């Protein structure tokens, strides 16, 4: 059933701008650092000569949580709004497909889009480092992968919340506003306690216990999916 719902959602997203968002986030981060290093190339290379790859990753890492939070918000909203705009919830849920399958199909689609964004981010960072002449001998493959994917795991609580809100409210101004506030707040999350989930994406990169924060984010995200799925299964739709 989930595959049937997923294939239907896949057809609905054509021409909705989702692919643009998938590419915009990672390419925007890479382009920003290309400009940063390109304009101050000699200074940056001299300043960070002991670890050029590490300097590139550190400069990008500050903005990765912002991109993931904002990307999660917009992708969830756009996918949910396909049904809200066309008022097709009743027709969709009248099909011989369980509500749980509908909910999970939209979740899987969102996860696939954000996974692709993380892959593009890792590839973009690698290409940028090579173009800047950082060398192939010292490419930190693990660090390049974890800067996106571990932070992605730590973002899952907010992604679960955004999916719940986006499916609940027909007016997407509410979930989008909350998502934008969370995204902007992530820029100042380094001053928050490690117990606050908002800071986990940054700690998933910067902390020695990075796997712990990513794993905790995944666990909390899965827990938040349960009330969201139950609420969606029971709520009335228009």
PDB file of C-alpha atoms in Angstrom:
ATOM      1  CA  UNK A   1       0.000   0.000   0.000  1.00  0.00           C
ATOM      2  CA  UNK A   2       2.800   2.391   0.830  1.00  0.00           C
ATOM      3  CA  UNK A   3       4.351   1.831  -2.600  1.00  0.00           C
ATOM      4  CA  UNK A   4       1.038   2.621  -4.290  1.00  0.00           C
ATOM      5  CA  UNK A   5       0.671   5.822  -2.301  1.00  0.00           C
ATOM      6  CA  UNK A   6       4.305   6.698  -2.961  1.00  0.00           C
ATOM      7  CA  UNK A   7       3.951   6.230  -6.712  1.00  0.00           C
ATOM      8  CA  UNK A   8       0.855   8.452  -6.696  1.00  0.00           C
ATOM      9  CA  UNK A   9       2.699  11.182  -4.759  1.00  0.00           C
ATOM     10  CA  UNK A  10       5.623  10.912  -7.153  1.00  0.00           C
ATOM     11  CA  UNK A  11       3.335  11.789 -10.056  1.00  0.00           C
ATOM     12  CA  UNK A  12       1.774  14.701  -8.154  1.00  0.00           C
ATOM     13  CA  UNK A  13       5.044  16.503  -7.463  1.00  0.00           C
ATOM     14  CA  UNK A  14       5.809  17.181 -11.120  1.00  0.00           C
ATOM     15  CA  UNK A  15       6.150  20.894 -11.758  1.00  0.00           C
ATOM     16  CA  UNK A  16       5.860  21.807  -8.071  1.00  0.00           C
ATOM     17  CA  UNK A  17       9.387  23.192  -7.636  1.00  0.00           C
ATOM     18  CA  UNK A  18      10.593  20.444  -5.318  1.00  0.00           C
ATOM     19  CA  UNK A  19      13.549  19.496  -7.497  1.00  0.00           C
ATOM     20  CA  UNK A  20      14.617  23.137  -7.489  1.00  0.00           C
ATOM     21  CA  UNK A  21      14.733  23.092  -3.677  1.00  0.00           C
ATOM     22  CA  UNK A  22      16.685  19.818  -3.644  1.00  0.00           C
ATOM     23  CA  UNK A  23      19.458  21.410  -5.699  1.00  0.00           C
ATOM     24  CA  UNK A  24      19.204  24.944  -4.285  1.00  0.00           C
ATOM     25  CA  UNK A  25      20.253  24.107  -0.717  1.00  0.00           C
ATOM     26  CA  UNK A  26      23.506  22.198  -1.302  1.00  0.00           C
ATOM     27  CA  UNK A  27      24.556  24.209  -4.349  1.00  0.00           C
ATOM     28  CA  UNK A  28      23.848  27.453  -2.488  1.00  0.00           C
ATOM     29  CA  UNK A  29      26.089  26.407   0.423  1.00  0.00           C
ATOM     30  CA  UNK A  30      28.872  25.342  -1.914  1.00  0.00           C
ATOM     31  CA  UNK A  31      28.571  28.523  -4.001  1.00  0.00           C
ATOM     32  CA  UNK A  32      28.752  30.659  -0.868  1.00  0.00           C
ATOM     33  CA  UNK A  33      32.022  29.025   0.186  1.00  0.00           C
ATOM     34  CA  UNK A  34      33.366  29.190  -3.359  1.00  0.00           C
ATOM     35  CA  UNK A  35      32.853  32.941  -3.167  1.00  0.00           C
ATOM     36  CA  UNK A  36      34.296  33.109   0.349  1.00  0.00           C
ATOM     37  CA  UNK A  37      37.492  31.233  -0.557  1.00  0.00           C
ATOM     38  CA  UNK A  38      37.711  32.629  -4.077  1.00  0.00           C
ATOM     39  CA  UNK A  39      37.737  36.280  -3.019  1.00  0.00           C
ATOM     40  CA  UNK A  40      40.290  35.680  -0.251  1.00  0.00           C
ATOM     41  CA  UNK A  41      42.107  32.718  -1.710  1.00  0.00           C
ATOM     42  CA  UNK A  42      45.684  33.640  -0.769  1.00  0.00           C
ATOM     43  CA  UNK A  43      44.723  34.723   2.734  1.00  0.00           C
ATOM     44  CA  UNK A  44      42.544  31.653   3.383  1.00  0.00           C
ATOM     45  CA  UNK A  45      45.162  29.265   2.040  1.00  0.00           C
ATOM     46  CA  UNK A  46      47.863  30.810   4.204  1.00  0.00           C
ATOM     47  CA  UNK A  47      45.613  31.018   7.268  1.00  0.00           C
ATOM     48  CA  UNK A  48      44.430  27.405   7.092  1.00  0.00           C
ATOM     49  CA  UNK A  49      47.401  25.782   5.367  1.00  0.00           C
ATOM     50  CA  UNK A  50      47.742  22.995   7.976  1.00  0.00           C
ATOM     51  CA  UNK A  51      44.198  21.751   7.240  1.00  0.00           C
ATOM     52  CA  UNK A  52      42.542  23.305   4.199  1.00  0.00           C
ATOM     53  CA  UNK A  53      39.824  20.660   3.925  1.00  0.00           C
ATOM     54  CA  UNK A  54      38.963  21.094   7.594  1.00  0.00           C
ATOM     55  CA  UNK A  55      38.696  24.857   7.158  1.00  0.00           C
ATOM     56  CA  UNK A  56      36.309  24.430   4.238  1.00  0.00           C
ATOM     57  CA  UNK A  57      34.123  22.035   6.211  1.00  0.00           C
ATOM     58  CA  UNK A  58      34.107  24.262   9.304  1.00  0.00           C
ATOM     59  CA  UNK A  59      33.034  27.260   7.235  1.00  0.00           C
ATOM     60  CA  UNK A  60      30.165  25.288   5.684  1.00  0.00           C
ATOM     61  CA  UNK A  61      29.099  23.534   8.897  1.00  0.00           C
ATOM     62  CA  UNK A  62      27.682  26.689  10.482  1.00  0.00           C
ATOM     63  CA  UNK A  63      25.047  26.982   7.743  1.00  0.00           C
ATOM     64  CA  UNK A  64      24.180  23.296   7.271  1.00  0.00           C
ATOM     65  CA  UNK A  65      21.570  23.218  10.111  1.00  0.00           C
ATOM     66  CA  UNK A  66      19.896  26.332   8.667  1.00  0.00           C
ATOM     67  CA  UNK A  67      19.692  24.725   5.224  1.00  0.00           C
ATOM     68  CA  UNK A  68      18.359  21.425   6.601  1.00  0.00           C
ATOM     69  CA  UNK A  69      15.735  23.034   8.825  1.00  0.00           C
ATOM     70  CA  UNK A  70      14.556  25.359   6.081  1.00  0.00           C
ATOM     71  CA  UNK A  71      14.653  22.600   3.480  1.00  0.00           C
ATOM     72  CA  UNK A  72      12.617  20.271   5.704  1.00  0.00           C
ATOM     73  CA  UNK A  73      10.046  22.993   6.265  1.00  0.00           C
ATOM     74  CA  UNK A  74       9.599  23.869   2.607  1.00  0.00           C
ATOM     75  CA  UNK A  75       9.601  20.300   1.283  1.00  0.00           C
ATOM     76  CA  UNK A  76       7.027  19.181   3.889  1.00  0.00           C
ATOM     77  CA  UNK A  77       4.851  22.191   3.143  1.00  0.00           C
ATOM     78  CA  UNK A  78       4.985  21.797  -0.637  1.00  0.00           C
ATOM     79  CA  UNK A  79       4.171  18.083  -0.532  1.00  0.00           C
ATOM     80  CA  UNK A  80       1.276  18.534   1.901  1.00  0.00           C
ATOM     81  CA  UNK A  81      -0.028  21.590   0.067  1.00  0.00           C
ATOM     82  CA  UNK A  82      -0.591  19.558  -3.106  1.00  0.00           C
ATOM     83  CA  UNK A  83      -3.588  17.962  -1.377  1.00  0.00           C
ATOM     84  CA  UNK A  84      -4.659  21.133   0.447  1.00  0.00           C
ATOM     85  CA  UNK A  85      -4.744  23.287  -2.688  1.00  0.00           C
ATOM     86  CA  UNK A  86      -6.805  20.817  -4.695  1.00  0.00           C
ATOM     87  CA  UNK A  87      -9.018  19.849  -1.734  1.00  0.00           C
ATOM     88  CA  UNK A  88      -8.386  16.237  -2.629  1.00  0.00           C
ATOM     89  CA  UNK A  89      -7.984  14.746   0.841  1.00  0.00           C
ATOM     90  CA  UNK A  90     -11.417  13.101   0.812  1.00  0.00           C
ATOM     91  CA  UNK A  91     -10.855  11.571  -2.609  1.00  0.00           C
ATOM     92  CA  UNK A  92      -7.384  10.380  -1.632  1.00  0.00           C
ATOM     93  CA  UNK A  93      -8.447   8.858   1.674  1.00  0.00           C
ATOM     94  CA  UNK A  94     -11.497   7.228   0.079  1.00  0.00           C
ATOM     95  CA  UNK A  95      -9.161   5.015  -1.942  1.00  0.00           C
ATOM     96  CA  UNK A  96      -8.430   1.479  -0.671  1.00  0.00           C
ATOM     97  CA  UNK A  97      -5.200   2.694   0.931  1.00  0.00           C
ATOM     98  CA  UNK A  98      -4.814   3.140   4.677  1.00  0.00           C
ATOM     99  CA  UNK A  99      -4.194   6.572   6.116  1.00  0.00           C
ATOM    100  CA  UNK A 100      -0.996   5.255   7.654  1.00  0.00           C
ATOM    101  CA  UNK A 101       0.249   4.330   4.172  1.00  0.00           C
ATOM    102  CA  UNK A 102      -0.564   7.833   2.905  1.00  0.00           C
ATOM    103  CA  UNK A 103       1.313   9.387   5.833  1.00  0.00           C
ATOM    104  CA  UNK A 104       4.339   7.116   5.425  1.00  0.00           C
ATOM    105  CA  UNK A 105       4.474   7.651   1.655  1.00  0.00           C
ATOM    106  CA  UNK A 106       4.772  11.395   2.132  1.00  0.00           C
ATOM    107  CA  UNK A 107       7.411  10.888   4.829  1.00  0.00           C
ATOM    108  CA  UNK A 108       9.464   8.581   2.586  1.00  0.00           C
ATOM    109  CA  UNK A 109       9.261  11.057  -0.280  1.00  0.00           C
ATOM    110  CA  UNK A 110      10.492  13.877   1.949  1.00  0.00           C
ATOM    111  CA  UNK A 111      13.350  11.727   3.287  1.00  0.00           C
ATOM    112  CA  UNK A 112      14.388  10.803  -0.257  1.00  0.00           C
ATOM    113  CA  UNK A 113      14.539  14.443  -1.322  1.00  0.00           C
ATOM    114  CA  UNK A 114      16.621  15.473   1.688  1.00  0.00           C
ATOM    115  CA  UNK A 115      18.912  12.458   1.291  1.00  0.00           C
ATOM    116  CA  UNK A 116      19.586  13.513  -2.287  1.00  0.00           C
ATOM    117  CA  UNK A 117      20.363  17.028  -1.056  1.00  0.00           C
ATOM    118  CA  UNK A 118      22.933  15.620   1.386  1.00  0.00           C
ATOM    119  CA  UNK A 119      24.520  13.557  -1.391  1.00  0.00           C
ATOM    120  CA  UNK A 120      24.754  16.672  -3.569  1.00  0.00           C
ATOM    121  CA  UNK A 121      26.265  18.623  -0.671  1.00  0.00           C
ATOM    122  CA  UNK A 122      29.001  16.012  -0.150  1.00  0.00           C
ATOM    123  CA  UNK A 123      29.721  15.885  -3.875  1.00  0.00           C
ATOM    124  CA  UNK A 124      29.748  19.673  -4.141  1.00  0.00           C
ATOM    125  CA  UNK A 125      32.168  20.050  -1.226  1.00  0.00           C
ATOM    126  CA  UNK A 126      34.527  17.499  -2.769  1.00  0.00           C
ATOM    127  CA  UNK A 127      34.472  19.204  -6.171  1.00  0.00           C
ATOM    128  CA  UNK A 128      34.973  22.645  -4.628  1.00  0.00           C
ATOM    129  CA  UNK A 129      37.957  21.477  -2.570  1.00  0.00           C
ATOM    130  CA  UNK A 130      39.578  19.960  -5.630  1.00  0.00           C
ATOM    131  CA  UNK A 131      38.952  23.098  -7.697  1.00  0.00           C
ATOM    132  CA  UNK A 132      40.554  25.162  -4.939  1.00  0.00           C
ATOM    133  CA  UNK A 133      43.643  22.972  -5.139  1.00  0.00           C
ATOM    134  CA  UNK A 134      43.397  21.302  -1.733  1.00  0.00           C
ATOM    135  CA  UNK A 135      44.770  18.043  -3.152  1.00  0.00           C
ATOM    136  CA  UNK A 136      43.435  14.522  -3.435  1.00  0.00           C
ATOM    137  CA  UNK A 137      45.755  12.881  -0.913  1.00  0.00           C
ATOM    138  CA  UNK A 138      44.082  14.339   2.163  1.00  0.00           C
ATOM    139  CA  UNK A 139      40.401  14.303   1.166  1.00  0.00           C
ATOM    140  CA  UNK A 140      38.479  13.641   4.441  1.00  0.00           C
ATOM    141  CA  UNK A 141      35.782  11.423   2.963  1.00  0.00           C
ATOM    142  CA  UNK A 142      34.216  10.560   6.324  1.00  0.00           C
ATOM    143  CA  UNK A 143      34.024  14.188   7.422  1.00  0.00           C
ATOM    144  CA  UNK A 144      32.571  15.240   4.066  1.00  0.00           C
ATOM    145  CA  UNK A 145      29.860  12.599   4.428  1.00  0.00           C
ATOM    146  CA  UNK A 146      29.015  13.271   8.055  1.00  0.00           C
ATOM    147  CA  UNK A 147      28.741  17.047   7.735  1.00  0.00           C
ATOM    148  CA  UNK A 148      25.464  16.512   5.929  1.00  0.00           C
ATOM    149  CA  UNK A 149      24.207  13.085   6.917  1.00  0.00           C
ATOM    150  CA  UNK A 150      24.785  13.193  10.683  1.00  0.00           C
ATOM    151  CA  UNK A 151      23.282  16.674  10.836  1.00  0.00           C
ATOM    152  CA  UNK A 152      20.405  15.324   8.758  1.00  0.00           C
ATOM    153  CA  UNK A 153      19.760  12.667  11.396  1.00  0.00           C
ATOM    154  CA  UNK A 154      19.752  15.302  14.129  1.00  0.00           C
ATOM    155  CA  UNK A 155      17.173  17.373  12.194  1.00  0.00           C
ATOM    156  CA  UNK A 156      14.582  14.561  12.114  1.00  0.00           C
ATOM    157  CA  UNK A 157      12.634  15.758  15.203  1.00  0.00           C
ATOM    158  CA  UNK A 158      11.866  19.046  13.465  1.00  0.00           C
ATOM    159  CA  UNK A 159      11.160  17.246  10.174  1.00  0.00           C
ATOM    160  CA  UNK A 160       8.622  15.007  11.947  1.00  0.00           C
ATOM    161  CA  UNK A 161       7.008  18.039  13.560  1.00  0.00           C
ATOM    162  CA  UNK A 162       6.885  19.909  10.250  1.00  0.00           C
ATOM    163  CA  UNK A 163       5.240  16.978   8.471  1.00  0.00           C
ATOM    164  CA  UNK A 164       2.625  16.749  11.215  1.00  0.00           C
ATOM    165  CA  UNK A 165       1.890  20.482  11.083  1.00  0.00           C
ATOM    166  CA  UNK A 166       1.887  20.648   7.283  1.00  0.00           C
ATOM    167  CA  UNK A 167      -0.642  17.827   6.996  1.00  0.00           C
ATOM    168  CA  UNK A 168      -2.789  19.277   9.791  1.00  0.00           C
ATOM    169  CA  UNK A 169      -3.082  22.927   8.710  1.00  0.00           C
ATOM    170  CA  UNK A 170      -4.574  23.757   5.326  1.00  0.00           C
ATOM    171  CA  UNK A 171      -3.089  27.244   5.699  1.00  0.00           C
ATOM    172  CA  UNK A 172       0.621  26.599   5.276  1.00  0.00           C
ATOM    173  CA  UNK A 173       1.529  29.974   6.778  1.00  0.00           C
ATOM    174  CA  UNK A 174       1.468  28.355  10.235  1.00  0.00           C
ATOM    175  CA  UNK A 175       3.961  25.489   9.702  1.00  0.00           C
ATOM    176  CA  UNK A 176       6.158  27.585   7.386  1.00  0.00           C
ATOM    177  CA  UNK A 177       6.354  30.413   9.928  1.00  0.00           C
ATOM    178  CA  UNK A 178       7.306  27.978  12.672  1.00  0.00           C
ATOM    179  CA  UNK A 179       9.898  26.389  10.405  1.00  0.00           C
ATOM    180  CA  UNK A 180      11.443  29.730   9.453  1.00  0.00           C
ATOM    181  CA  UNK A 181      11.700  30.739  13.121  1.00  0.00           C
ATOM    182  CA  UNK A 182      13.388  27.419  13.952  1.00  0.00           C
ATOM    183  CA  UNK A 183      15.730  27.795  10.961  1.00  0.00           C
ATOM    184  CA  UNK A 184      16.828  31.286  11.949  1.00  0.00           C
ATOM    185  CA  UNK A 185      17.119  30.217  15.587  1.00  0.00           C
ATOM    186  CA  UNK A 186      19.565  27.497  14.550  1.00  0.00           C
ATOM    187  CA  UNK A 187      22.110  30.228  13.723  1.00  0.00           C
ATOM    188  CA  UNK A 188      22.270  31.043  17.442  1.00  0.00           C
ATOM    189  CA  UNK A 189      21.857  27.485  18.710  1.00  0.00           C
ATOM    190  CA  UNK A 190      25.541  27.203  19.634  1.00  0.00           C
ATOM    191  CA  UNK A 191      24.697  29.257  22.731  1.00  0.00           C
ATOM    192  CA  UNK A 192      22.011  26.796  23.860  1.00  0.00           C
ATOM    193  CA  UNK A 193      22.295  23.786  26.128  1.00  0.00           C
ATOM    194  CA  UNK A 194      23.147  20.460  24.533  1.00  0.00           C
ATOM    195  CA  UNK A 195      19.785  19.207  25.806  1.00  0.00           C
ATOM    196  CA  UNK A 196      17.952  21.469  23.355  1.00  0.00           C
ATOM    197  CA  UNK A 197      17.252  19.560  20.098  1.00  0.00           C
ATOM    198  CA  UNK A 198      17.792  22.730  18.073  1.00  0.00           C
ATOM    199  CA  UNK A 199      21.552  22.508  18.666  1.00  0.00           C
ATOM    200  CA  UNK A 200      21.908  18.811  17.826  1.00  0.00           C
ATOM    201  CA  UNK A 201      22.590  19.266  14.072  1.00  0.00           C
ATOM    202  CA  UNK A 202      25.554  21.509  14.880  1.00  0.00           C
ATOM    203  CA  UNK A 203      26.810  19.163  17.611  1.00  0.00           C
ATOM    204  CA  UNK A 204      26.485  16.241  15.185  1.00  0.00           C
ATOM    205  CA  UNK A 205      29.354  17.910  13.347  1.00  0.00           C
ATOM    206  CA  UNK A 206      31.385  19.699  16.013  1.00  0.00           C
ATOM    207  CA  UNK A 207      31.106  17.459  19.072  1.00  0.00           C
ATOM    208  CA  UNK A 208      33.399  14.456  19.671  1.00  0.00           C
ATOM    209  CA  UNK A 209      30.137  12.581  20.404  1.00  0.00           C
ATOM    210  CA  UNK A 210      28.689  13.440  17.002  1.00  0.00           C
ATOM    211  CA  UNK A 211      27.135   9.997  16.462  1.00  0.00           C
ATOM    212  CA  UNK A 212      25.290  10.321  19.792  1.00  0.00           C
ATOM    213  CA  UNK A 213      23.554  13.541  18.768  1.00  0.00           C
ATOM    214  CA  UNK A 214      22.650  12.196  15.332  1.00  0.00           C
ATOM    215  CA  UNK A 215      21.297   8.982  16.878  1.00  0.00           C
ATOM    216  CA  UNK A 216      19.323  10.884  19.500  1.00  0.00           C
ATOM    217  CA  UNK A 217      17.811  13.038  16.766  1.00  0.00           C
ATOM    218  CA  UNK A 218      16.774   9.957  14.786  1.00  0.00           C
ATOM    219  CA  UNK A 219      15.226   8.365  17.881  1.00  0.00           C
ATOM    220  CA  UNK A 220      13.291  11.490  18.884  1.00  0.00           C
ATOM    221  CA  UNK A 221      12.188  11.996  15.295  1.00  0.00           C
ATOM    222  CA  UNK A 222      10.766   8.460  15.203  1.00  0.00           C
ATOM    223  CA  UNK A 223       8.953   9.054  18.487  1.00  0.00           C
ATOM    224  CA  UNK A 224       7.391  12.269  17.171  1.00  0.00           C
ATOM    225  CA  UNK A 225       6.177  10.429  14.077  1.00  0.00           C
ATOM    226  CA  UNK A 226       3.864   8.273  16.196  1.00  0.00           C
ATOM    227  CA  UNK A 227       1.506  11.018  17.456  1.00  0.00           C
ATOM    228  CA  UNK A 228       1.648  12.661  14.028  1.00  0.00           C
ATOM    229  CA  UNK A 229       0.601   9.456  12.265  1.00  0.00           C
ATOM    230  CA  UNK A 230      -2.106   8.722  14.859  1.00  0.00           C
ATOM    231  CA  UNK A 231      -3.520  12.229  14.609  1.00  0.00           C
ATOM    232  CA  UNK A 232      -3.560  12.059  10.811  1.00  0.00           C
ATOM    233  CA  UNK A 233      -5.297   8.675  10.922  1.00  0.00           C
ATOM    234  CA  UNK A 234      -8.108  10.016  13.095  1.00  0.00           C
ATOM    235  CA  UNK A 235      -8.613  13.609  11.993  1.00  0.00           C
ATOM    236  CA  UNK A 236     -11.460  14.789   9.809  1.00  0.00           C
ATOM    237  CA  UNK A 237     -10.497  16.104   6.393  1.00  0.00           C
ATOM    238  CA  UNK A 238     -12.175  18.530   4.024  1.00  0.00           C
TER     239      UNK A 238
END
